[in-house]
mmCIF file of N, CA and C in Angstrom:
data_model
loop_
_atom_site.group_PDB
_atom_site.id
_atom_site.type_symbol
_atom_site.label_atom_id
_atom_site.label_comp_id
_atom_site.label_asym_id
_atom_site.label_seq_id
_atom_site.Cartn_x
_atom_site.Cartn_y
_atom_site.Cartn_z
ATOM 1 N N MET A 18 -73.354 41.813 19.268
ATOM 2 C CA MET A 18 -73.783 42.836 20.199
ATOM 3 C C MET A 18 -75.286 42.732 20.391
ATOM 4 N N SER A 19 -75.676 42.510 21.596
ATOM 5 C CA SER A 19 -77.109 42.485 21.867
ATOM 6 C C SER A 19 -77.587 43.883 22.227
ATOM 7 N N ASP A 20 -78.860 44.082 22.130
ATOM 8 C CA ASP A 20 -79.450 45.358 22.528
ATOM 9 C C ASP A 20 -78.854 46.549 21.774
ATOM 10 N N ARG A 21 -78.650 46.390 20.472
ATOM 11 C CA ARG A 21 -78.057 47.468 19.665
ATOM 12 C C ARG A 21 -79.029 48.615 19.467
ATOM 13 N N LEU A 22 -78.469 49.795 19.362
ATOM 14 C CA LEU A 22 -79.256 50.963 18.993
ATOM 15 C C LEU A 22 -79.101 51.247 17.499
ATOM 16 N N LEU A 23 -77.913 50.953 16.956
ATOM 17 C CA LEU A 23 -77.670 51.127 15.525
ATOM 18 C C LEU A 23 -78.058 49.858 14.782
ATOM 19 N N ARG A 24 -78.562 50.028 13.591
ATOM 20 C CA ARG A 24 -78.844 48.875 12.742
ATOM 21 C C ARG A 24 -77.535 48.338 12.189
ATOM 22 N N VAL A 25 -77.317 47.062 12.323
ATOM 23 C CA VAL A 25 -76.127 46.427 11.776
ATOM 24 C C VAL A 25 -76.601 45.401 10.762
ATOM 25 N N ASN A 26 -76.170 45.622 9.519
ATOM 26 C CA ASN A 26 -76.570 44.709 8.450
ATOM 27 C C ASN A 26 -75.452 44.639 7.409
ATOM 28 N N ALA A 27 -75.752 44.127 6.251
ATOM 29 C CA ALA A 27 -74.737 43.969 5.206
ATOM 30 C C ALA A 27 -74.188 45.305 4.718
ATOM 31 N N TYR A 28 -74.890 46.388 4.981
ATOM 32 C CA TYR A 28 -74.458 47.705 4.510
ATOM 33 C C TYR A 28 -73.706 48.506 5.575
ATOM 34 N N THR A 29 -73.595 47.976 6.782
ATOM 35 C CA THR A 29 -72.877 48.671 7.850
ATOM 36 C C THR A 29 -71.423 48.843 7.435
ATOM 37 N N THR A 30 -70.869 50.027 7.640
ATOM 38 C CA THR A 30 -69.509 50.332 7.197
ATOM 39 C C THR A 30 -68.487 49.417 7.849
ATOM 40 N N LEU A 31 -68.431 49.384 9.158
ATOM 41 C CA LEU A 31 -67.505 48.517 9.895
ATOM 42 C C LEU A 31 -68.240 47.915 11.083
ATOM 43 N N ASP A 32 -68.237 46.606 11.174
ATOM 44 C CA ASP A 32 -68.791 45.990 12.369
ATOM 45 C C ASP A 32 -67.709 45.176 13.047
ATOM 46 N N LEU A 33 -67.845 45.014 14.326
ATOM 47 C CA LEU A 33 -66.888 44.305 15.173
ATOM 48 C C LEU A 33 -65.493 44.924 15.131
ATOM 49 N N VAL A 34 -65.429 46.225 15.318
ATOM 50 C CA VAL A 34 -64.144 46.909 15.481
ATOM 51 C C VAL A 34 -63.749 46.830 16.958
ATOM 52 N N ASP A 35 -62.455 47.003 17.231
ATOM 53 C CA ASP A 35 -61.983 47.081 18.613
ATOM 54 C C ASP A 35 -62.227 48.495 19.100
ATOM 55 N N GLY A 36 -63.017 48.643 20.142
ATOM 56 C CA GLY A 36 -63.353 49.965 20.645
ATOM 57 C C GLY A 36 -62.922 50.144 22.087
ATOM 58 N N ARG A 37 -62.994 51.375 22.538
ATOM 59 C CA ARG A 37 -62.612 51.708 23.904
ATOM 60 C C ARG A 37 -63.493 52.855 24.377
ATOM 61 N N ALA A 38 -64.002 52.732 25.567
ATOM 62 C CA ALA A 38 -64.739 53.820 26.217
ATOM 63 C C ALA A 38 -63.866 54.318 27.353
ATOM 64 N N ARG A 39 -63.738 55.638 27.436
ATOM 65 C CA ARG A 39 -62.864 56.218 28.451
ATOM 66 C C ARG A 39 -63.595 57.346 29.145
ATOM 67 N N GLY A 40 -63.523 57.346 30.449
ATOM 68 C CA GLY A 40 -64.105 58.406 31.251
ATOM 69 C C GLY A 40 -63.096 58.861 32.284
ATOM 70 N N HIS A 41 -63.507 59.769 33.170
ATOM 71 C CA HIS A 41 -62.588 60.269 34.194
ATOM 72 C C HIS A 41 -62.161 59.171 35.157
ATOM 73 N N GLU A 42 -63.042 58.244 35.419
ATOM 74 C CA GLU A 42 -62.756 57.222 36.433
ATOM 75 C C GLU A 42 -62.653 55.817 35.847
ATOM 76 N N PHE A 43 -62.705 55.672 34.529
ATOM 77 C CA PHE A 43 -62.668 54.328 33.960
ATOM 78 C C PHE A 43 -62.147 54.345 32.535
ATOM 79 N N GLU A 44 -61.701 53.180 32.096
ATOM 80 C CA GLU A 44 -61.386 52.917 30.692
ATOM 81 C C GLU A 44 -61.638 51.435 30.472
ATOM 82 N N THR A 45 -62.404 51.115 29.448
ATOM 83 C CA THR A 45 -62.733 49.725 29.181
ATOM 84 C C THR A 45 -62.791 49.488 27.680
ATOM 85 N N GLU A 46 -62.508 48.269 27.271
ATOM 86 C CA GLU A 46 -62.533 47.906 25.854
ATOM 87 C C GLU A 46 -63.768 47.075 25.557
ATOM 88 N N ALA A 47 -64.268 47.223 24.332
ATOM 89 C CA ALA A 47 -65.454 46.478 23.914
ATOM 90 C C ALA A 47 -65.500 46.445 22.392
ATOM 91 N N PRO A 48 -66.090 45.394 21.821
ATOM 92 C CA PRO A 48 -66.299 45.406 20.377
ATOM 93 C C PRO A 48 -67.315 46.475 20.014
ATOM 94 N N GLY A 49 -67.202 46.987 18.800
ATOM 95 C CA GLY A 49 -68.105 48.058 18.416
ATOM 96 C C GLY A 49 -68.465 48.041 16.945
ATOM 97 N N VAL A 50 -69.260 49.017 16.575
ATOM 98 C CA VAL A 50 -69.738 49.213 15.212
ATOM 99 C C VAL A 50 -69.482 50.665 14.834
ATOM 100 N N VAL A 51 -69.002 50.887 13.609
ATOM 101 C CA VAL A 51 -68.840 52.235 13.064
ATOM 102 C C VAL A 51 -69.589 52.270 11.740
ATOM 103 N N ASN A 52 -70.410 53.271 11.559
ATOM 104 C CA ASN A 52 -71.191 53.353 10.333
ATOM 105 C C ASN A 52 -71.182 54.788 9.800
ATOM 106 N N VAL A 53 -71.154 54.893 8.496
ATOM 107 C CA VAL A 53 -71.259 56.179 7.813
ATOM 108 C C VAL A 53 -72.508 56.122 6.945
ATOM 109 N N THR A 54 -73.349 57.130 7.081
ATOM 110 C CA THR A 54 -74.604 57.131 6.342
ATOM 111 C C THR A 54 -75.028 58.561 6.033
ATOM 112 N N ALA A 55 -76.066 58.689 5.248
ATOM 113 C CA ALA A 55 -76.686 59.981 4.950
ATOM 114 C C ALA A 55 -78.173 59.723 4.729
ATOM 115 N N PRO A 56 -79.006 60.713 4.990
ATOM 116 C CA PRO A 56 -80.429 60.522 4.727
ATOM 117 C C PRO A 56 -80.671 60.111 3.272
ATOM 118 N N ARG A 57 -81.641 59.261 3.058
ATOM 119 C CA ARG A 57 -81.931 58.780 1.694
ATOM 120 C C ARG A 57 -82.480 59.884 0.800
ATOM 121 N N GLU A 58 -83.338 60.705 1.364
ATOM 122 C CA GLU A 58 -83.963 61.763 0.569
ATOM 123 C C GLU A 58 -83.399 63.115 0.968
ATOM 124 N N ASP A 59 -83.004 63.896 -0.004
ATOM 125 C CA ASP A 59 -82.466 65.246 0.211
ATOM 126 C C ASP A 59 -81.375 65.293 1.280
ATOM 127 N N PRO A 60 -80.320 64.490 1.123
ATOM 128 C CA PRO A 60 -79.271 64.485 2.149
ATOM 129 C C PRO A 60 -78.555 65.829 2.217
ATOM 130 N N GLU A 61 -78.400 66.340 3.430
ATOM 131 C CA GLU A 61 -77.700 67.604 3.655
ATOM 132 C C GLU A 61 -76.446 67.414 4.493
ATOM 133 N N HIS A 62 -76.254 66.198 5.031
ATOM 134 C CA HIS A 62 -75.100 65.936 5.875
ATOM 135 C C HIS A 62 -74.736 64.456 5.819
ATOM 136 N N VAL A 63 -73.545 64.167 6.277
ATOM 137 C CA VAL A 63 -73.057 62.799 6.439
ATOM 138 C C VAL A 63 -73.094 62.512 7.939
ATOM 139 N N THR A 64 -73.573 61.343 8.326
ATOM 140 C CA THR A 64 -73.617 60.987 9.737
ATOM 141 C C THR A 64 -72.611 59.884 10.018
ATOM 142 N N LEU A 65 -71.768 60.116 11.003
ATOM 143 C CA LEU A 65 -70.816 59.129 11.498
ATOM 144 C C LEU A 65 -71.387 58.591 12.806
ATOM 145 N N GLU A 66 -71.595 57.272 12.870
ATOM 146 C CA GLU A 66 -72.206 56.644 14.039
ATOM 147 C C GLU A 66 -71.219 55.650 14.664
ATOM 148 N N VAL A 67 -71.158 55.636 15.992
ATOM 149 C CA VAL A 67 -70.296 54.707 16.720
ATOM 150 C C VAL A 67 -71.091 54.142 17.886
ATOM 151 N N GLU A 68 -71.025 52.817 18.040
ATOM 152 C CA GLU A 68 -71.681 52.175 19.178
ATOM 153 C C GLU A 68 -70.787 51.048 19.668
ATOM 154 N N LEU A 69 -70.552 51.018 20.973
ATOM 155 C CA LEU A 69 -69.815 49.924 21.590
ATOM 156 C C LEU A 69 -70.804 48.956 22.222
ATOM 157 N N ASP A 70 -70.410 47.692 22.302
ATOM 158 C CA ASP A 70 -71.265 46.655 22.875
ATOM 159 C C ASP A 70 -71.497 46.958 24.350
ATOM 160 N N ASN A 71 -72.716 47.329 24.692
ATOM 161 C CA ASN A 71 -73.009 47.727 26.070
ATOM 162 C C ASN A 71 -72.952 46.566 27.051
ATOM 163 N N THR A 72 -72.970 45.332 26.574
ATOM 164 C CA THR A 72 -72.874 44.198 27.503
ATOM 165 C C THR A 72 -71.456 44.044 28.039
ATOM 166 N N ALA A 73 -70.480 44.688 27.378
ATOM 167 C CA ALA A 73 -69.089 44.608 27.816
ATOM 168 C C ALA A 73 -68.666 45.825 28.637
ATOM 169 N N ILE A 74 -69.568 46.776 28.834
ATOM 170 C CA ILE A 74 -69.225 48.017 29.531
ATOM 171 C C ILE A 74 -70.210 48.232 30.681
ATOM 172 N N ASP A 75 -69.696 48.173 31.886
ATOM 173 C CA ASP A 75 -70.559 48.367 33.061
ATOM 174 C C ASP A 75 -70.733 49.837 33.422
ATOM 175 N N ASP A 76 -69.800 50.687 32.975
ATOM 176 C CA ASP A 76 -69.792 52.085 33.405
ATOM 177 C C ASP A 76 -70.702 53.000 32.590
ATOM 178 N N LEU A 77 -71.249 52.509 31.477
ATOM 179 C CA LEU A 77 -72.108 53.331 30.618
ATOM 180 C C LEU A 77 -73.388 52.581 30.285
ATOM 181 N N THR A 78 -74.470 53.324 30.202
ATOM 182 C CA THR A 78 -75.710 52.719 29.713
ATOM 183 C C THR A 78 -75.608 52.582 28.196
ATOM 184 N N ALA A 79 -76.456 51.770 27.634
ATOM 185 C CA ALA A 79 -76.467 51.575 26.179
ATOM 186 C C ALA A 79 -76.661 52.920 25.491
ATOM 187 N N HIS A 80 -75.762 53.222 24.552
ATOM 188 C CA HIS A 80 -75.886 54.472 23.810
ATOM 189 C C HIS A 80 -75.093 54.365 22.514
ATOM 190 N N ALA A 81 -75.418 55.210 21.569
ATOM 191 C CA ALA A 81 -74.676 55.339 20.317
ATOM 192 C C ALA A 81 -74.340 56.810 20.154
ATOM 193 N N ASP A 82 -73.135 57.078 19.691
ATOM 194 C CA ASP A 82 -72.726 58.451 19.433
ATOM 195 C C ASP A 82 -72.858 58.725 17.945
ATOM 196 N N GLU A 83 -73.396 59.880 17.605
ATOM 197 C CA GLU A 83 -73.586 60.265 16.211
ATOM 198 C C GLU A 83 -73.056 61.673 15.995
ATOM 199 N N ILE A 84 -72.375 61.867 14.882
ATOM 200 C CA ILE A 84 -71.841 63.174 14.521
ATOM 201 C C ILE A 84 -72.309 63.489 13.110
ATOM 202 N N ASP A 85 -72.951 64.636 12.926
ATOM 203 C CA ASP A 85 -73.353 65.079 11.599
ATOM 204 C C ASP A 85 -72.252 65.964 11.027
ATOM 205 N N LEU A 86 -71.805 65.650 9.829
ATOM 206 C CA LEU A 86 -70.719 66.361 9.164
ATOM 207 C C LEU A 86 -71.199 66.948 7.850
ATOM 208 N N SER A 87 -70.705 68.121 7.530
ATOM 209 C CA SER A 87 -70.954 68.672 6.191
ATOM 210 C C SER A 87 -70.125 67.842 5.205
ATOM 211 N N PRO A 88 -70.413 67.922 3.911
ATOM 212 C CA PRO A 88 -69.569 67.205 2.943
ATOM 213 C C PRO A 88 -68.095 67.597 3.072
ATOM 214 N N ALA A 89 -67.814 68.874 3.305
ATOM 215 C CA ALA A 89 -66.416 69.308 3.447
ATOM 216 C C ALA A 89 -65.776 68.697 4.692
ATOM 217 N N GLN A 90 -66.512 68.657 5.797
ATOM 218 C CA GLN A 90 -65.978 68.056 7.016
ATOM 219 C C GLN A 90 -65.740 66.554 6.822
ATOM 220 N N ALA A 91 -66.655 65.891 6.129
ATOM 221 C CA ALA A 91 -66.488 64.457 5.866
ATOM 222 C C ALA A 91 -65.240 64.209 5.022
ATOM 223 N N ARG A 92 -64.995 65.068 4.039
ATOM 224 C CA ARG A 92 -63.789 64.921 3.213
ATOM 225 C C ARG A 92 -62.523 65.197 4.019
ATOM 226 N N THR A 93 -62.552 66.175 4.906
ATOM 227 C CA THR A 93 -61.407 66.460 5.771
ATOM 228 C C THR A 93 -61.118 65.258 6.672
ATOM 229 N N LEU A 94 -62.158 64.677 7.231
ATOM 230 C CA LEU A 94 -61.990 63.488 8.066
ATOM 231 C C LEU A 94 -61.440 62.325 7.242
ATOM 232 N N ALA A 95 -61.964 62.135 6.038
ATOM 233 C CA ALA A 95 -61.485 61.059 5.162
ATOM 234 C C ALA A 95 -60.006 61.237 4.824
ATOM 235 N N GLU A 96 -59.600 62.466 4.545
ATOM 236 C CA GLU A 96 -58.190 62.741 4.244
ATOM 237 C C GLU A 96 -57.310 62.467 5.457
ATOM 238 N N ALA A 97 -57.770 62.843 6.637
ATOM 239 C CA ALA A 97 -56.996 62.597 7.859
ATOM 240 C C ALA A 97 -56.885 61.097 8.129
ATOM 241 N N LEU A 98 -57.962 60.364 7.911
ATOM 242 C CA LEU A 98 -57.913 58.908 8.074
ATOM 243 C C LEU A 98 -56.946 58.281 7.083
ATOM 244 N N GLU A 99 -56.998 58.723 5.844
ATOM 245 C CA GLU A 99 -56.122 58.186 4.794
ATOM 246 C C GLU A 99 -54.653 58.449 5.112
ATOM 247 N N SER A 100 -54.307 59.681 5.473
ATOM 248 C CA SER A 100 -52.902 60.003 5.729
ATOM 249 C C SER A 100 -52.402 59.306 6.997
ATOM 250 N N THR A 101 -53.246 59.197 8.003
ATOM 251 C CA THR A 101 -52.836 58.502 9.222
ATOM 252 C C THR A 101 -52.691 57.006 8.962
ATOM 253 N N ALA A 102 -53.584 56.437 8.169
ATOM 254 C CA ALA A 102 -53.470 55.025 7.804
ATOM 255 C C ALA A 102 -52.182 54.773 7.033
ATOM 256 N N ASP A 103 -51.816 55.683 6.128
ATOM 257 C CA ASP A 103 -50.556 55.556 5.385
ATOM 258 C C ASP A 103 -49.370 55.558 6.333
ATOM 259 N N ARG A 104 -49.390 56.454 7.338
ATOM 260 C CA ARG A 104 -48.285 56.555 8.294
ATOM 261 C C ARG A 104 -48.163 55.284 9.138
ATOM 262 N N VAL A 105 -49.295 54.763 9.604
ATOM 263 C CA VAL A 105 -49.282 53.543 10.415
ATOM 264 C C VAL A 105 -48.825 52.358 9.570
ATOM 265 N N GLU A 106 -49.317 52.264 8.349
ATOM 266 C CA GLU A 106 -48.913 51.179 7.454
ATOM 267 C C GLU A 106 -47.419 51.239 7.155
ATOM 268 N N ALA A 107 -46.899 52.437 6.923
ATOM 269 C CA ALA A 107 -45.470 52.605 6.656
ATOM 270 C C ALA A 107 -44.647 52.179 7.874
ATOM 271 N N ALA A 108 -45.111 52.542 9.072
ATOM 272 C CA ALA A 108 -44.399 52.160 10.289
ATOM 273 C C ALA A 108 -44.400 50.640 10.462
ATOM 274 N N ARG A 109 -45.493 50.010 10.145
ATOM 275 C CA ARG A 109 -45.562 48.541 10.243
ATOM 276 C C ARG A 109 -44.605 47.877 9.261
ATOM 277 N N ASN A 110 -44.389 48.524 8.122
ATOM 278 C CA ASN A 110 -43.509 47.979 7.087
ATOM 279 C C ASN A 110 -42.063 48.450 7.242
ATOM 280 N N GLY A 111 -41.786 49.225 8.297
ATOM 281 C CA GLY A 111 -40.424 49.696 8.541
ATOM 282 C C GLY A 111 -39.998 50.831 7.641
ATOM 283 N N ASP A 112 -40.952 51.526 7.027
ATOM 284 C CA ASP A 112 -40.636 52.652 6.123
ATOM 285 C C ASP A 112 -40.801 53.959 6.903
ATOM 286 N N ASP A 113 -39.703 54.669 7.135
ATOM 287 C CA ASP A 113 -39.745 55.914 7.895
ATOM 288 C C ASP A 113 -39.886 57.157 7.024
ATOM 289 N N SER A 114 -40.156 56.998 5.737
ATOM 290 C CA SER A 114 -40.192 58.143 4.828
ATOM 291 C C SER A 114 -41.450 58.983 4.959
ATOM 292 N N LEU A 115 -42.512 58.472 5.590
ATOM 293 C CA LEU A 115 -43.762 59.244 5.704
ATOM 294 C C LEU A 115 -43.792 60.046 6.954
#
């Protein structure tokens, strides 16, 4: 991804994910980056960052979306990701018990 707004390095949570930008008049796919971080000093929140490769999207200017979460919100999101991942994995394996 050229012209990144987010720093992508060895510590980035997920790089080169399959992403999608959707608006009222468009939907397009692009590779992206997802990162989870917190301030180094006196952290009060968890930040979830998402950026799609702007060279693959004509309908949006270069931008990164960031969401600040409380520790409780971050744990709720983590639990939802875990349970949804379990359900998708079970479906891929033909297990309907979840």
